[in-house]
Amino acid sequence: MDKKPCKSQDFEVRKGPWTMEEDLILINYIANHGEGVWNNLAKAAGLKRTGKSCRLRWLNYLRPDVRRGNITPEEQLVIMELHAKWGNRWSKIAKHLPGRTDNEIKNYWRTRIQKHINKQAEMCSSHMSNQELHDHQASTSQLPCNSSTSFMETYSPMSSFNHGNIELFPGRQQQHVVDQSNNENYWSMEDIWSMQLLNGE
DNA sequence: AAGGTCGCCAACCGCTAATTC
DNA sequence: AGAATTAGCGGTTGGCGACCT
């Protein structure tokens, strides 16, 4: 396993961001040989990467069925519902969002939703007296407003959600729309796959 | 205009579960 | 049965661009 990293004399392991060349090598190799054992794949393909790194790159970025771009309000809703149900089981949640990766969902949760939860917690605690806080904790065995469950109570589809018109992040909605128009700025997988085709694969 | 801060996300790390020998 | 190997998961970090002062 990766607990036993490749001997340094075997090859120097590259780390950090993947180059376009490395991506193409990996894509070509998998297109020709399939996935197989990742450590062997990395060596056979001539990549100076660990199998683990190759796997992650393929699963999270290079796979043709990976969906990139903004999380839709519907997907957001699913994420929140499933997170309330299962907690940080990102891969489990990702299975219910075709084309989305656990890493993407995890990042989304931490950068967008969790931040909002923390804000809620702050507001909540600033509006609650110490006695109220104590009573609340005693009755729920949870920190007030600090769990996804309480967040879902506040923002559940039954209450303030309106499908397709979520005001979860006031002030950010506009930015999301703008971001969607910027998707062309990404080096899209269609580009890579077409490059691969041009390479004669 | 420049420096500082924030937000996002790709990639790494450590660990456990599953599989193979 | 158990040691070794591999796959997968979740947490964390570092880099970079956007935004703010």
XYZ file of N, CA, C and O in Angstrom, chain A residues 70 176-185:
44
model
N -20.778 24.326 -11.990
C -21.450 24.620 -10.726
C -22.459 23.559 -10.317
O -23.123 22.961 -11.151
N -23.124 33.013 -8.886
C -23.219 31.677 -9.443
C -23.596 31.737 -10.904
O -23.060 31.028 -11.728
N -24.529 32.599 -11.224
C -24.974 32.725 -12.599
C -23.807 33.159 -13.465
O -23.560 32.602 -14.523
N -23.068 34.137 -12.954
C -21.917 34.634 -13.703
C -20.900 33.525 -13.890
O -20.374 33.320 -14.970
N -20.659 32.766 -12.800
C -19.663 31.709 -12.881
C -20.006 30.707 -13.972
O -19.146 30.202 -14.651
N -21.311 30.404 -14.100
C -21.699 29.399 -15.072
C -21.310 29.829 -16.479
O -20.953 29.001 -17.301
N -21.340 31.112 -16.733
C -20.992 31.566 -18.062
C -19.492 31.495 -18.296
O -19.020 31.647 -19.406
N -18.759 31.264 -17.209
C -17.306 31.225 -17.347
C -16.777 29.809 -17.512
O -15.583 29.582 -17.465
N -17.659 28.863 -17.680
C -17.202 27.485 -17.752
C -16.238 27.252 -18.901
O -15.416 26.357 -18.845
N -16.346 28.067 -19.939
C -15.454 27.866 -21.083
C -14.018 28.157 -20.714
O -13.103 27.758 -21.399
N -13.814 28.877 -19.616
C -12.453 29.179 -19.212
C -11.718 27.942 -18.711
O -10.520 27.943 -18.598
